[in-house]
Coordinates of C-alpha atoms in Angstrom, one line a residue:
M18 CA 31.3 -1.8 41.4
G19 CA 35.2 -2.1 41.7
A20 CA 36.1 -0.9 38.4
K21 CA 33.8 1.9 38.5
I22 CA 36.1 3.7 41.5
Y23 CA 38.7 4.3 38.6
Q24 CA 36.1 6.0 36.3
N25 CA 35.6 8.4 39.2
K26 CA 38.2 11.6 38.7
K27 CA 37.3 12.7 42.2
Y28 CA 39.0 9.7 43.7
I29 CA 42.1 10.3 41.9
A30 CA 42.4 13.9 43.1
F31 CA 41.6 12.7 46.8
F32 CA 44.9 10.6 46.6
L33 CA 47.1 12.8 44.5
I34 CA 46.5 16.4 45.9
P35 CA 47.7 15.5 49.5
A36 CA 50.9 14.2 47.9
F37 CA 51.3 16.8 45.8
V38 CA 50.9 19.5 49.0
F39 CA 53.3 17.4 51.0
M40 CA 56.1 17.8 47.8
L41 CA 55.4 21.3 47.5
I42 CA 55.9 22.1 50.6
F43 CA 59.0 20.0 51.4
L44 CA 60.5 19.8 48.2
Y45 CA 59.9 22.2 45.7
Y46 CA 59.5 25.4 47.9
P47 CA 62.7 24.8 49.4
F48 CA 64.4 24.2 46.4
I49 CA 63.2 27.5 44.7
Q50 CA 64.0 29.2 47.9
N51 CA 67.6 27.6 47.8
I52 CA 68.1 29.2 44.6
I53 CA 66.9 32.6 45.9
N54 CA 69.5 32.5 48.5
S55 CA 72.4 31.7 46.0
F56 CA 72.0 35.0 44.9
Q57 CA 71.7 36.7 48.4
H58 CA 74.0 37.5 51.0
I59 CA 73.2 35.1 53.9
K60 CA 76.2 34.7 56.2
Y61 CA 74.7 32.5 58.9
M62 CA 72.4 29.6 59.4
G63 CA 69.0 31.0 60.8
T64 CA 69.6 35.0 59.5
A65 CA 67.5 36.6 57.0
A66 CA 69.5 37.9 54.0
D67 CA 70.2 41.5 54.1
K68 CA 71.0 42.6 50.7
W69 CA 71.2 40.8 47.2
N70 CA 75.2 40.0 46.2
A71 CA 76.6 42.1 43.9
P72 CA 76.9 41.2 41.2
F73 CA 74.1 38.5 41.9
Y74 CA 75.9 35.7 40.5
K75 CA 79.1 36.2 42.5
N76 CA 79.1 32.4 44.2
Y77 CA 78.6 31.1 41.2
L78 CA 81.7 32.6 39.7
E79 CA 83.3 32.0 42.9
I80 CA 82.9 28.2 42.7
F81 CA 85.1 28.2 39.9
K82 CA 87.8 30.0 41.7
D83 CA 87.7 28.2 45.2
P84 CA 90.5 25.7 45.0
K85 CA 88.6 23.5 47.5
M86 CA 85.6 23.6 45.3
L87 CA 87.8 22.6 42.1
I88 CA 88.8 20.0 44.4
A89 CA 85.7 18.5 45.3
L90 CA 84.2 18.4 41.9
K91 CA 87.5 16.5 40.7
N92 CA 87.1 14.0 43.8
T93 CA 83.2 13.9 43.0
G94 CA 84.1 13.3 38.7
I95 CA 86.7 10.5 40.4
M96 CA 83.8 9.1 42.9
I97 CA 81.2 9.0 39.8
I98 CA 83.7 6.7 37.5
A99 CA 84.3 4.7 40.6
T100 CA 80.6 4.3 41.4
I101 CA 79.5 3.1 37.9
V102 CA 82.6 0.9 37.4
G103 CA 83.1 -0.8 41.0
E104 CA 79.2 -0.5 42.3
V105 CA 77.1 -1.1 39.2
G106 CA 80.0 -3.3 37.6
L107 CA 80.4 -5.6 40.3
A108 CA 77.0 -5.9 40.7
I109 CA 76.3 -7.0 37.4
V110 CA 79.0 -9.6 37.8
L111 CA 77.3 -10.6 41.3
S112 CA 73.8 -11.0 39.5
L113 CA 74.8 -12.8 36.7
L114 CA 76.7 -15.1 38.8
V115 CA 73.6 -15.6 41.8
S116 CA 71.2 -16.0 39.0
N117 CA 72.6 -19.1 37.4
I118 CA 72.9 -20.8 41.4
K119 CA 70.0 -23.2 41.8
K120 CA 70.3 -23.6 45.4
G121 CA 71.4 -21.0 48.0
A122 CA 71.0 -18.1 46.0
G123 CA 68.7 -16.4 49.0
F124 CA 71.8 -16.5 51.3
F125 CA 73.9 -14.7 48.4
R126 CA 71.2 -12.1 48.1
V127 CA 71.0 -11.3 52.0
V128 CA 74.7 -11.1 52.2
Y129 CA 75.2 -9.0 49.2
F130 CA 72.2 -6.5 50.2
F131 CA 73.1 -6.5 53.9
P132 CA 75.8 -3.5 53.9
I133 CA 72.9 -0.8 52.6
V134 CA 70.9 -1.8 55.8
I135 CA 73.6 -0.7 58.0
S136 CA 74.0 2.9 59.1
A137 CA 76.5 4.9 56.9
T138 CA 77.8 6.1 60.3
A139 CA 78.8 3.0 61.6
L140 CA 80.2 1.8 58.2
G141 CA 82.6 5.0 58.4
L142 CA 83.5 4.2 62.2
L143 CA 84.0 0.4 60.9
F144 CA 86.0 1.2 58.1
N145 CA 88.3 4.2 60.4
L146 CA 89.2 0.8 62.5
V147 CA 89.9 -1.6 59.5
F148 CA 92.3 1.4 57.7
L149 CA 93.6 2.7 61.1
Y150 CA 97.5 3.9 61.1
D151 CA 98.3 2.2 64.4
K152 CA 97.7 -1.4 64.0
G153 CA 94.5 -1.3 61.9
M154 CA 93.3 -4.5 60.7
I155 CA 94.9 -3.9 57.2
N156 CA 98.5 -2.8 58.8
Q157 CA 98.3 -5.9 60.7
L158 CA 97.3 -8.3 58.1
L159 CA 100.4 -6.6 55.8
Q160 CA 102.3 -7.5 58.9
L161 CA 101.2 -11.1 59.2
I162 CA 102.0 -11.7 55.7
G163 CA 105.6 -10.3 55.6
V164 CA 104.7 -6.9 53.3
L165 CA 105.2 -4.9 56.1
D166 CA 108.1 -5.4 58.6
A167 CA 106.4 -6.3 62.3
G168 CA 110.2 -6.0 63.7
K169 CA 110.2 -2.3 62.6
N170 CA 106.5 -1.9 63.3
E171 CA 106.4 -0.6 59.8
L172 CA 102.8 1.1 58.8
I173 CA 101.2 2.6 56.3
D174 CA 99.0 5.9 57.3
W175 CA 96.3 4.9 54.7
K176 CA 94.2 8.2 55.3
A177 CA 97.2 10.2 54.6
T178 CA 98.8 8.4 51.7
H179 CA 95.7 6.8 50.0
P180 CA 92.8 9.1 50.9
M181 CA 90.5 8.4 47.7
F182 CA 91.2 4.8 47.9
T183 CA 90.3 4.8 51.6
M184 CA 87.1 6.6 51.0
L185 CA 85.9 4.7 47.9
V186 CA 86.2 1.2 49.4
P187 CA 83.5 1.6 51.9
V188 CA 81.2 3.5 49.7
I189 CA 81.6 1.0 46.8
W190 CA 81.3 -2.2 49.5
Q191 CA 77.9 -0.5 50.6
Y192 CA 76.1 0.1 47.7
V193 CA 77.0 -3.0 45.8
G194 CA 74.0 -4.8 47.2
F195 CA 71.8 -2.0 46.2
Y196 CA 72.3 -2.5 42.5
F197 CA 72.7 -6.3 42.8
I198 CA 69.1 -6.6 43.5
I199 CA 67.6 -4.2 41.2
L200 CA 69.6 -6.0 38.4
L201 CA 68.9 -9.5 39.8
T202 CA 65.0 -8.3 39.5
G203 CA 65.6 -7.5 36.2
L204 CA 67.2 -11.0 35.1
S205 CA 64.3 -12.6 36.6
G206 CA 62.2 -10.9 33.9
I207 CA 64.2 -12.1 31.4
P208 CA 62.1 -15.1 29.8
E209 CA 64.0 -18.5 29.6
D210 CA 62.9 -19.4 26.5
L211 CA 65.4 -16.7 24.4
Y212 CA 68.3 -18.7 26.5
E213 CA 67.1 -21.9 25.4
A214 CA 66.8 -20.7 21.8
A215 CA 70.6 -19.4 22.0
E216 CA 71.7 -23.0 23.5
I217 CA 69.7 -24.5 20.3
D218 CA 71.2 -22.4 18.1
G219 CA 74.9 -23.1 19.6
A220 CA 75.4 -19.9 21.8
S221 CA 78.1 -20.5 24.6
K222 CA 77.3 -19.1 28.0
L223 CA 79.3 -16.0 27.6
Q224 CA 77.5 -15.2 24.0
Q225 CA 74.2 -15.7 26.0
V226 CA 75.4 -13.1 28.6
R227 CA 76.5 -10.7 25.6
Y228 CA 73.7 -10.9 23.1
V229 CA 70.8 -11.7 25.2
T230 CA 71.4 -10.7 28.6
L231 CA 73.0 -7.4 28.6
P232 CA 70.8 -6.2 25.8
L233 CA 67.5 -7.1 28.0
L234 CA 68.8 -5.6 30.8
R235 CA 69.6 -2.1 29.5
N236 CA 67.0 -0.3 31.1
S237 CA 67.8 -1.9 34.6
I238 CA 71.8 -1.0 33.7
C239 CA 70.6 2.5 32.6
T240 CA 68.5 2.7 36.3
C241 CA 71.5 1.5 37.9
V242 CA 73.9 4.2 36.6
V243 CA 71.5 7.2 37.1
L244 CA 71.3 6.2 40.5
A245 CA 74.9 5.9 40.9
V246 CA 75.8 9.2 39.1
T247 CA 73.4 11.1 41.4
G248 CA 74.2 9.3 44.2
A249 CA 77.8 9.9 43.9
L250 CA 77.1 13.7 43.5
K251 CA 75.4 14.0 47.0
V252 CA 77.0 11.4 48.8
F253 CA 77.9 12.6 52.5
D254 CA 77.7 10.8 55.5
L255 CA 80.2 7.9 55.4
P256 CA 83.2 10.1 53.7
W257 CA 82.3 12.5 56.6
T258 CA 82.2 10.0 59.1
M259 CA 85.7 9.1 58.1
F260 CA 87.3 12.5 57.2
V261 CA 85.6 14.7 59.9
N262 CA 86.0 18.2 58.6
G263 CA 87.0 17.2 55.2
M264 CA 90.9 17.2 54.8
S265 CA 92.3 19.3 51.9
N266 CA 92.5 16.7 49.2
T267 CA 89.2 14.7 50.5
W268 CA 86.7 17.0 49.7
L269 CA 83.4 16.0 48.0
T270 CA 80.7 18.1 46.5
G271 CA 78.3 17.2 49.2
T272 CA 81.0 17.4 52.2
Y273 CA 82.1 20.9 51.1
M274 CA 78.8 22.1 51.0
Y275 CA 77.8 20.8 54.2
S276 CA 81.2 22.2 55.5
K277 CA 80.2 25.9 54.3
V278 CA 76.5 25.8 55.4
Y279 CA 76.9 27.4 59.1
V280 CA 79.4 29.9 57.5
D281 CA 78.2 31.0 54.4
V282 CA 74.8 30.2 53.6
D283 CA 74.4 31.5 50.2
Y284 CA 77.8 30.2 48.7
S285 CA 76.7 26.4 50.4
S286 CA 73.3 27.2 48.6
A287 CA 75.2 27.7 45.1
I288 CA 77.1 24.8 45.5
A289 CA 73.6 22.9 46.1
V290 CA 72.1 24.3 42.7
V291 CA 75.2 23.3 41.2
I292 CA 75.2 19.9 42.2
V293 CA 71.6 19.8 41.4
I294 CA 72.4 21.0 37.7
I295 CA 75.3 18.7 37.0
G296 CA 73.1 15.5 38.2
V297 CA 70.4 16.4 35.6
V298 CA 72.8 17.0 32.9
L299 CA 74.9 14.0 33.8
S300 CA 71.2 11.9 34.0
V301 CA 70.1 13.1 30.8
V302 CA 73.3 11.9 29.2
V303 CA 73.3 8.6 30.7
N304 CA 69.4 8.0 29.5
Q305 CA 70.8 9.2 26.1
I306 CA 73.4 6.8 26.2
F307 CA 71.2 4.0 26.8
K308 CA 68.2 5.0 24.6
T309 CA 67.5 2.5 21.8
N310 CA 64.3 2.7 19.5
D311 CA 63.6 -1.0 20.7
D312 CA 63.4 -1.4 24.5
Y313 CA 62.6 -4.2 25.7
D314 CA 60.6 -3.5 28.7
V315 CA 61.8 -5.8 31.4

């Protein structure tokens, strides 16, 4: 009786059609409309388009002339590299270490995953206090250990002198735990027999990681890299909280798009389309890099 329900295609349609309608209304239609908006003239949010741009691709030409947009693309490129190396790289190291712990592994899983459940806005405010120019936590620590002269009240203005570093640290710190859990799940699917066989053959722990763990973890790493790349393109809330209205040298594609949406809707729509295109292209590139003929399905 239970198996026959899967043979009746009407039940499949019953569950698929509502989900498809929901995605059609709230995902595909807005995205298509956004593409159309990028070719029209819409000045303010909530107003209708009054005409088509002349030429219709004017906004896309403007993207490559806009100095702030070029800064945003450059900073987003830095963010992508930082997330791949910092977030995914650290997550690989942490997952390998925790997977070898026999006692207390649950504690580290909770500790490393905890930042992802905290609101990005709250984290932005928290790290504003950490990097605060006037007696922020880091400046106090540097004065305490003698790096900065406390007598002269020597301080470092982190946001002004190291804006990208100030922005990248909390973003990386927040998302390491997310990729850590994905990779740890992938590690749990690798059979212990393979490690035992490698150990019998005389492989060291480092060789086991290189020749057993990493090749079999390739699909999980690929997933993490794709998520890191696409996430870096649309990261918004935490950087916006730390740099309200942005700064001339801290724009990201997500923050700059948001800053334009209330004063130049069609241009903001064009930026959104470019973000999607870059994300799709980079995702394809990442999948091609990790693609092999004998993928191990963890």
